[in-house]
CSV table of C-alpha atoms and ligand atoms in Angstrom, one decimal:
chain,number,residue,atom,x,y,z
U,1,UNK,CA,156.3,10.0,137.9
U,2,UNK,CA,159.5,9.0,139.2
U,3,UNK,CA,160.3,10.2,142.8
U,4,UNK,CA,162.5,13.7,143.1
U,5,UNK,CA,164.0,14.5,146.5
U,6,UNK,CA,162.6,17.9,147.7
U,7,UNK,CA,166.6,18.6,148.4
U,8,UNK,CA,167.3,18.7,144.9
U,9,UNK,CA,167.8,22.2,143.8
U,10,UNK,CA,166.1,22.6,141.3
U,11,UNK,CA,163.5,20.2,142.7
U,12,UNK,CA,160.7,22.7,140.8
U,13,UNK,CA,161.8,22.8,137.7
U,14,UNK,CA,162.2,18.9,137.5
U,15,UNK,CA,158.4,19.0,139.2
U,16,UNK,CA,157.6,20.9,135.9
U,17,UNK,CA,159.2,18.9,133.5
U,18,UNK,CA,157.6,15.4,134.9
U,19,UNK,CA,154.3,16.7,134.7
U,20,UNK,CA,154.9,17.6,131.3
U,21,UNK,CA,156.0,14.3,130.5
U,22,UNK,CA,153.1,12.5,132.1
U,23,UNK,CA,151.0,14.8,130.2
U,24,UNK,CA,152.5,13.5,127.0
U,25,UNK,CA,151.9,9.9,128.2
U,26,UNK,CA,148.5,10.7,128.8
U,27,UNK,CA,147.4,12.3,125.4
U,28,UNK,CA,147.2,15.4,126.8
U,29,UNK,CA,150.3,17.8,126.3
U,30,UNK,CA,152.0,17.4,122.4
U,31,UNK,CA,155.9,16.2,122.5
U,32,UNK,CA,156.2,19.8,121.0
U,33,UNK,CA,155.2,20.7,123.9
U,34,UNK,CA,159.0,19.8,125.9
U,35,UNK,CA,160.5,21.6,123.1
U,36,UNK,CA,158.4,24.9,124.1
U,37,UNK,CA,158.8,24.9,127.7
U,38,UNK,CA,162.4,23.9,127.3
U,39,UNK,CA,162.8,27.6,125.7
U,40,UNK,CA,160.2,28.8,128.1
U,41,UNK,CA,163.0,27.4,130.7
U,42,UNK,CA,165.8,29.1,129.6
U,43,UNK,CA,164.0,32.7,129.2
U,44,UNK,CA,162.6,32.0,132.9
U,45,UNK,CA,166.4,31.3,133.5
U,46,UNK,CA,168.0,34.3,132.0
U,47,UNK,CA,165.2,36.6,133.0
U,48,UNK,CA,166.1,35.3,137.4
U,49,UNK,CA,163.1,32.6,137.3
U,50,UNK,CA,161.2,35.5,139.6
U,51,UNK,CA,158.1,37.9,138.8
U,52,UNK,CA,159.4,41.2,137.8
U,53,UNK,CA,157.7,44.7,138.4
U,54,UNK,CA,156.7,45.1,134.5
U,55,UNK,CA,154.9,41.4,134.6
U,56,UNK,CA,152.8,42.4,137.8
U,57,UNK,CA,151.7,45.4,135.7
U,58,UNK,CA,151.0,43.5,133.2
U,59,UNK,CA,148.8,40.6,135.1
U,60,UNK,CA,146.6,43.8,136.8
U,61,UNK,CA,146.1,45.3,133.6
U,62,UNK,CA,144.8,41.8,132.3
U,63,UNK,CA,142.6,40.9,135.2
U,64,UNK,CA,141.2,44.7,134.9
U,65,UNK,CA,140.7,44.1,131.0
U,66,UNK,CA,139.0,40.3,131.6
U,67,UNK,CA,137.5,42.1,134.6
U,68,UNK,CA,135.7,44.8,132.0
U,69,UNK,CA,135.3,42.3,129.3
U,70,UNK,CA,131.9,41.2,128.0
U,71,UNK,CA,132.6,37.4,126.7
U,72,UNK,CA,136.4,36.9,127.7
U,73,UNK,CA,137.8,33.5,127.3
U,74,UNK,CA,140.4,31.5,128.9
U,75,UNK,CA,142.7,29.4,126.3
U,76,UNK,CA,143.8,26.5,127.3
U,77,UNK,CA,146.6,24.1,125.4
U,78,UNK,CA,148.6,20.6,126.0
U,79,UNK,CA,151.1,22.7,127.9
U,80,UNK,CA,148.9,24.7,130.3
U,81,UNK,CA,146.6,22.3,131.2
U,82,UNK,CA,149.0,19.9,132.8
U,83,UNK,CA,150.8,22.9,134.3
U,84,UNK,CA,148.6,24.6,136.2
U,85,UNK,CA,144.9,23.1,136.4
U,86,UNK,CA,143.6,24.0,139.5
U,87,UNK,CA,144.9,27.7,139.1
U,88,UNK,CA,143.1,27.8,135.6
U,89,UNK,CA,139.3,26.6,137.0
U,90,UNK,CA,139.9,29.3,140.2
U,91,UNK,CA,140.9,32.3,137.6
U,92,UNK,CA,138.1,31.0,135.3
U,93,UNK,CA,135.6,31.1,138.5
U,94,UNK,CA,136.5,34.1,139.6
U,95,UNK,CA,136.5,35.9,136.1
U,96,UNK,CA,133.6,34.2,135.0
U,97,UNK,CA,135.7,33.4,132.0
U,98,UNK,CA,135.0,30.4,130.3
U,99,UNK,CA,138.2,28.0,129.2
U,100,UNK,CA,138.1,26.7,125.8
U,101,UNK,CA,140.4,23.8,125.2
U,102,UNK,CA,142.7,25.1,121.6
U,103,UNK,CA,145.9,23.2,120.4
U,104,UNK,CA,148.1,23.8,117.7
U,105,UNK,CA,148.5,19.7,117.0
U,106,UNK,CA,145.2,19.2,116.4
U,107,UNK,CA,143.1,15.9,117.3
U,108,UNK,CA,139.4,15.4,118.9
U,109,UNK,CA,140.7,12.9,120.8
U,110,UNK,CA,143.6,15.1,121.9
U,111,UNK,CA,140.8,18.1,122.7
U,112,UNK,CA,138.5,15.6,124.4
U,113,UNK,CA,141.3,14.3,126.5
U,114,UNK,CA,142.6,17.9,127.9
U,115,UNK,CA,138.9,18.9,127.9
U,116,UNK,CA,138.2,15.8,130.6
U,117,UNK,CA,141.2,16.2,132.7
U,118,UNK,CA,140.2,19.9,133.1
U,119,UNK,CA,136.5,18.8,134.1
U,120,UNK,CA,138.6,16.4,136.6
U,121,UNK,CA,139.6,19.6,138.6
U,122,UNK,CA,135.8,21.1,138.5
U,123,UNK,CA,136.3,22.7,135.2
U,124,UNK,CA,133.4,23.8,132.9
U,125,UNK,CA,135.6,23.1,129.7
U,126,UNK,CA,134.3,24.5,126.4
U,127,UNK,CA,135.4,21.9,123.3
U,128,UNK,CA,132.9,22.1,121.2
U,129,UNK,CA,135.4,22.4,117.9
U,130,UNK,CA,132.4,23.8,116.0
U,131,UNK,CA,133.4,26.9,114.9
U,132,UNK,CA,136.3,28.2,112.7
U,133,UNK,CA,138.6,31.2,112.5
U,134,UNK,CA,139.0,32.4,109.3
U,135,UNK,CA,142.9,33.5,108.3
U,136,UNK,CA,144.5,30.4,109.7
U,137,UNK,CA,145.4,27.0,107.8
U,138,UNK,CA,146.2,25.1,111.3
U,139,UNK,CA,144.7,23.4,114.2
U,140,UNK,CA,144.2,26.6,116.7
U,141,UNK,CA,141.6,27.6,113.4
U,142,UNK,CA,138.9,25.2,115.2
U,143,UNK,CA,137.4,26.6,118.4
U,144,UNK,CA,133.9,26.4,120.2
U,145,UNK,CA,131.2,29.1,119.0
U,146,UNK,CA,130.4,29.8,122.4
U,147,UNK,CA,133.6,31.4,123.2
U,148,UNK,CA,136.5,32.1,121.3
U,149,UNK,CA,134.5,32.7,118.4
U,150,UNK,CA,132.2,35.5,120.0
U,151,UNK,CA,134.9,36.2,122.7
U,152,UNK,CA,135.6,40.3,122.9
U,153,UNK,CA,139.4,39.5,125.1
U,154,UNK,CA,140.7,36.2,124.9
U,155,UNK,CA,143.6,35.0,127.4
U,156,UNK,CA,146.2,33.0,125.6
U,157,UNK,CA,149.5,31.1,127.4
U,158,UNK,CA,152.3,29.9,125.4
U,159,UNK,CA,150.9,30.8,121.8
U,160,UNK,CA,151.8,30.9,118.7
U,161,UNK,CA,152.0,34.2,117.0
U,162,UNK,CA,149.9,33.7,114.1
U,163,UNK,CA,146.8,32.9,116.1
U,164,UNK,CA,147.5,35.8,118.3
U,165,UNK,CA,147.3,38.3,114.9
U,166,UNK,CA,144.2,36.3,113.5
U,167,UNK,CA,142.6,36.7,117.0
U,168,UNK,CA,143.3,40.7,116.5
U,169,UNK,CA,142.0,40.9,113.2
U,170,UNK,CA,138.6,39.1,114.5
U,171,UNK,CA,138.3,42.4,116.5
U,172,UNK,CA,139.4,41.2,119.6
U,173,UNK,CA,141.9,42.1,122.5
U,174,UNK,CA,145.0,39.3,123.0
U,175,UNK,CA,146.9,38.8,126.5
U,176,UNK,CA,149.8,36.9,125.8
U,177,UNK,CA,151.9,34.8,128.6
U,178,UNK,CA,155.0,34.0,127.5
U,179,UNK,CA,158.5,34.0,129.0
U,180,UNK,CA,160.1,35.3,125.2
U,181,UNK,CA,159.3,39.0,125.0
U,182,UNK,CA,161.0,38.6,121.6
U,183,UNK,CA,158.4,36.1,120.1
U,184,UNK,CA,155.7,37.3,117.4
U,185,UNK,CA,153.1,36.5,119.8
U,186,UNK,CA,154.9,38.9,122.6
U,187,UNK,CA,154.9,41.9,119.9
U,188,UNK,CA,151.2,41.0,118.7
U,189,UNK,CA,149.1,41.0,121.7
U,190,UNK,CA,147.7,44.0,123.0
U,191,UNK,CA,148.9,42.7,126.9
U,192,UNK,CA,151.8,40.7,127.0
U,193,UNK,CA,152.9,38.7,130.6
U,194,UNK,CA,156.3,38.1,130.6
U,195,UNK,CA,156.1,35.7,132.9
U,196,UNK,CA,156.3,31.7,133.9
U,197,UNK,CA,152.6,30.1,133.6
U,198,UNK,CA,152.7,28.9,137.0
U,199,UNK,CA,153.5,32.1,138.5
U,200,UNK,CA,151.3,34.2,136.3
U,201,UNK,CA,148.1,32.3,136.9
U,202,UNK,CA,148.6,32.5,140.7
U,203,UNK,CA,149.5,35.9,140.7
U,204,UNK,CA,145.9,36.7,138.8
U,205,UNK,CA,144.2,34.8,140.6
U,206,UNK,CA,145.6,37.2,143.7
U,207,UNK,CA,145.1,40.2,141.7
U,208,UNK,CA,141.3,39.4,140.5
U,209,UNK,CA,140.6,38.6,144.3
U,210,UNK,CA,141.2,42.0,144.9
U,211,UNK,CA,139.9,43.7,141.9
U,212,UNK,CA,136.8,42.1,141.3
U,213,UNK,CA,134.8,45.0,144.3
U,214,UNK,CA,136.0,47.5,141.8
U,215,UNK,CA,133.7,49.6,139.9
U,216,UNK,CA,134.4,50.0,136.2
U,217,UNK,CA,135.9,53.5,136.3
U,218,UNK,CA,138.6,52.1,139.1
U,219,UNK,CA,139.0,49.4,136.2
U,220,UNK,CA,139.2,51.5,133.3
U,221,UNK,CA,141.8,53.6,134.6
U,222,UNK,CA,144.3,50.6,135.2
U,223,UNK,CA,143.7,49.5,131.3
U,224,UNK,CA,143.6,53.6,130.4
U,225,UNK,CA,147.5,54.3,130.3
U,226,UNK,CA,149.3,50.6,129.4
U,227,UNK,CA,152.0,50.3,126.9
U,228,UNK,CA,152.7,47.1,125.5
U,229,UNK,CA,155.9,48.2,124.1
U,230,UNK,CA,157.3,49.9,127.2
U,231,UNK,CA,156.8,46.4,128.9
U,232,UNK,CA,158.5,44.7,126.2
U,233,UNK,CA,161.4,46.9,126.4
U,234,UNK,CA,162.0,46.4,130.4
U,235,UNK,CA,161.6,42.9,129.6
U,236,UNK,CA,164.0,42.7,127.4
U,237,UNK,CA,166.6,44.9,129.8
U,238,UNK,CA,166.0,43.0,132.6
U,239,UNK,CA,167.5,39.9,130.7
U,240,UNK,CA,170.1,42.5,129.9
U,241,UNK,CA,170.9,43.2,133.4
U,242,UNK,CA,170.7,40.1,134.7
U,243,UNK,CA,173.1,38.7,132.2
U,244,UNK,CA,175.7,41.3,133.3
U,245,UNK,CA,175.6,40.9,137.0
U,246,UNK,CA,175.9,37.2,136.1
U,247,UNK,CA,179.0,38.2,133.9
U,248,UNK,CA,180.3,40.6,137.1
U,249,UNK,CA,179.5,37.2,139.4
U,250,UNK,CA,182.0,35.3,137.1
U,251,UNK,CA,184.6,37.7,137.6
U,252,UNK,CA,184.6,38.0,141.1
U,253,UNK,CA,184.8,34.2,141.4
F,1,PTJ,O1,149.1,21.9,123.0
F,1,PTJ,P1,149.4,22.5,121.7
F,1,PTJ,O2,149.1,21.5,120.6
F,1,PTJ,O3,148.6,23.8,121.4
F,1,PTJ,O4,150.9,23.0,121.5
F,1,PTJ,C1,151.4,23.8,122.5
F,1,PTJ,C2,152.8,24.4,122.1
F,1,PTJ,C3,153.4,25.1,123.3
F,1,PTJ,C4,153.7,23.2,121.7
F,1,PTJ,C5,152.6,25.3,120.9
F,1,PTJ,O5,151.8,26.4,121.2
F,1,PTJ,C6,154.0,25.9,120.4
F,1,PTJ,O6,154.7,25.3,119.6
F,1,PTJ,O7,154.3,27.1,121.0
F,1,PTJ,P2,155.7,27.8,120.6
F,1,PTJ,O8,155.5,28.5,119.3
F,1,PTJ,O9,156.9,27.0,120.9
F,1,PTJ,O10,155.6,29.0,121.7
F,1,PTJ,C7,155.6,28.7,123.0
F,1,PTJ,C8,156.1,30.0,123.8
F,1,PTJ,O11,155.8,29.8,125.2
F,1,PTJ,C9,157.6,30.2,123.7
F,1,PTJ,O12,157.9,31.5,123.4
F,1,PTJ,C10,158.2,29.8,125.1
F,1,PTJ,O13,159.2,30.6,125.5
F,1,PTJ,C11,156.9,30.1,126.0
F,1,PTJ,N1,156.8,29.3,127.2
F,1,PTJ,C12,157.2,27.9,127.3
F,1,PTJ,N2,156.9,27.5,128.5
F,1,PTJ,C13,156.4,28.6,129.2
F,1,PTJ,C14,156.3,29.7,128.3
F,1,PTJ,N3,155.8,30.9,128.7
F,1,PTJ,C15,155.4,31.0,130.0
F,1,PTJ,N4,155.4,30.0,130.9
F,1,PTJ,C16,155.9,28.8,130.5
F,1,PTJ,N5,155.9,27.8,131.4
């Protein structure tokens, strides 16, 4: 990893990228994988690179739903894994959520790799690959029979949105991170977090500290009342928004 001042500016975002890269040179994330979080980057851009009110609802009504869940599941790809690794085995711990290693570009070696780094931060990694959705032609098809498969809410980052409408035609619910609240996946899943990764998983982690003394009722009635649209929608203003008081900025220069 080559050395960035912590001066630099934008000494976060370059964090980010290198780890991405060393992921790719270890096997782990796909070069895809730069090409998605360079959109990622410029939504998290656009959107003020902060947390907005309609992505903490969004990560409460999650927790509560995981919270409430029977068999959820924790998703992991090339992307995530390198991203945030530590902050995926604390919300798996506390959530008692499994994470299941499932990539688009599909390899065993690729799975096996991801599936070992994981295990490097404490993880219990499913990666069995012995199971298969029905209704997809691509890699994310192959997943572990001791979670996705029988999973009633799955958690997935930076999807792809044909997965995410298999996944709900298997019966089960979908929370979505991903910084594009125009993307299929956004408008498929029943919880979308509009959201960067490694602010998402943090703030869950915060969220399910707090919500795991509740009783189910408490729970319920956090999951009762969301709107998936309506979220969309002041995700898509806030860009909106931001971009004009950008604009005004430019004028008053
Ligand atoms: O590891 P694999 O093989 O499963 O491949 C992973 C990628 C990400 C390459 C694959 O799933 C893919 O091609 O995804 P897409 O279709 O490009 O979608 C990724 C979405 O995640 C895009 O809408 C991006 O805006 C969004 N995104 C990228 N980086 C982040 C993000 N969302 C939240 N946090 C990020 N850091």
């Amino acid at each position: 990893m080559i050395m960035i001042p912590k001066s630099h500016p934008r000494y976060h975002s370059l964090i980010q990228r290198e780890k991405l890269v060393e992921g790719v040179k270890k096997g782990i994330t796909a070069m895809q994988g730069l090409i998605a979080h360079g959109r990622g980057e410029m939504f998290d851009y656009v959107l003020g690179e902060k947390t907005h009110d309609f992505a903490w609802e969004a990560e409460r009504v999650a927790v509560a739903m995981m919270l409430l869940a029977k068999r959820p599941v924790i998703s992991v790809n090339g992307n995530t894994a390198v991203l945030v690794p530590e902050e995926l085995v604390k919300l798996s711990n506390i959530l008692n959520a499994p994470l299941e290693v499932n990539v688009f570009h599909f390899s065993v070696e690729r799975v096996r790799r991801i599936a070992e780094y994981l295990e490097s931060f404490g993880a219990k990694v499913l990666a069995g690959c012995d199971a298969e959705l029905k209704g997809l032609e691509h890699g994310r098809r192959i997943v572990d029979s001791r979670g996705i498969m029988i999973a009633d809410v799955v958690l997935v980052p930076l999807e792809d949105g044909d997965r995410c409408e298999v996944l709900k035609r298997h019966g089960k619910m979908v929370i979505a991170i991903d910084l594009n609240p125009l993307s299929r996946t956004a408008r498929m899943a029943d919880v979308t977090i509009v959201d960067n990764i490694i602010r998402a998983i943090p703030n869950m982690i915060e969220i399910a500290e707090e919500l795991r003394q509740s009783n189910r009722a408490e729970l319920e009635k956090i999951v009762h009342s969301y709107d998936n649209r309506e979220i969309l929608r002041r995700a898509v203003e806030a860009i909106r928004d931001n971009l004009t008081e950008k604009a005004k900025e430019l004028l008053e220069l």
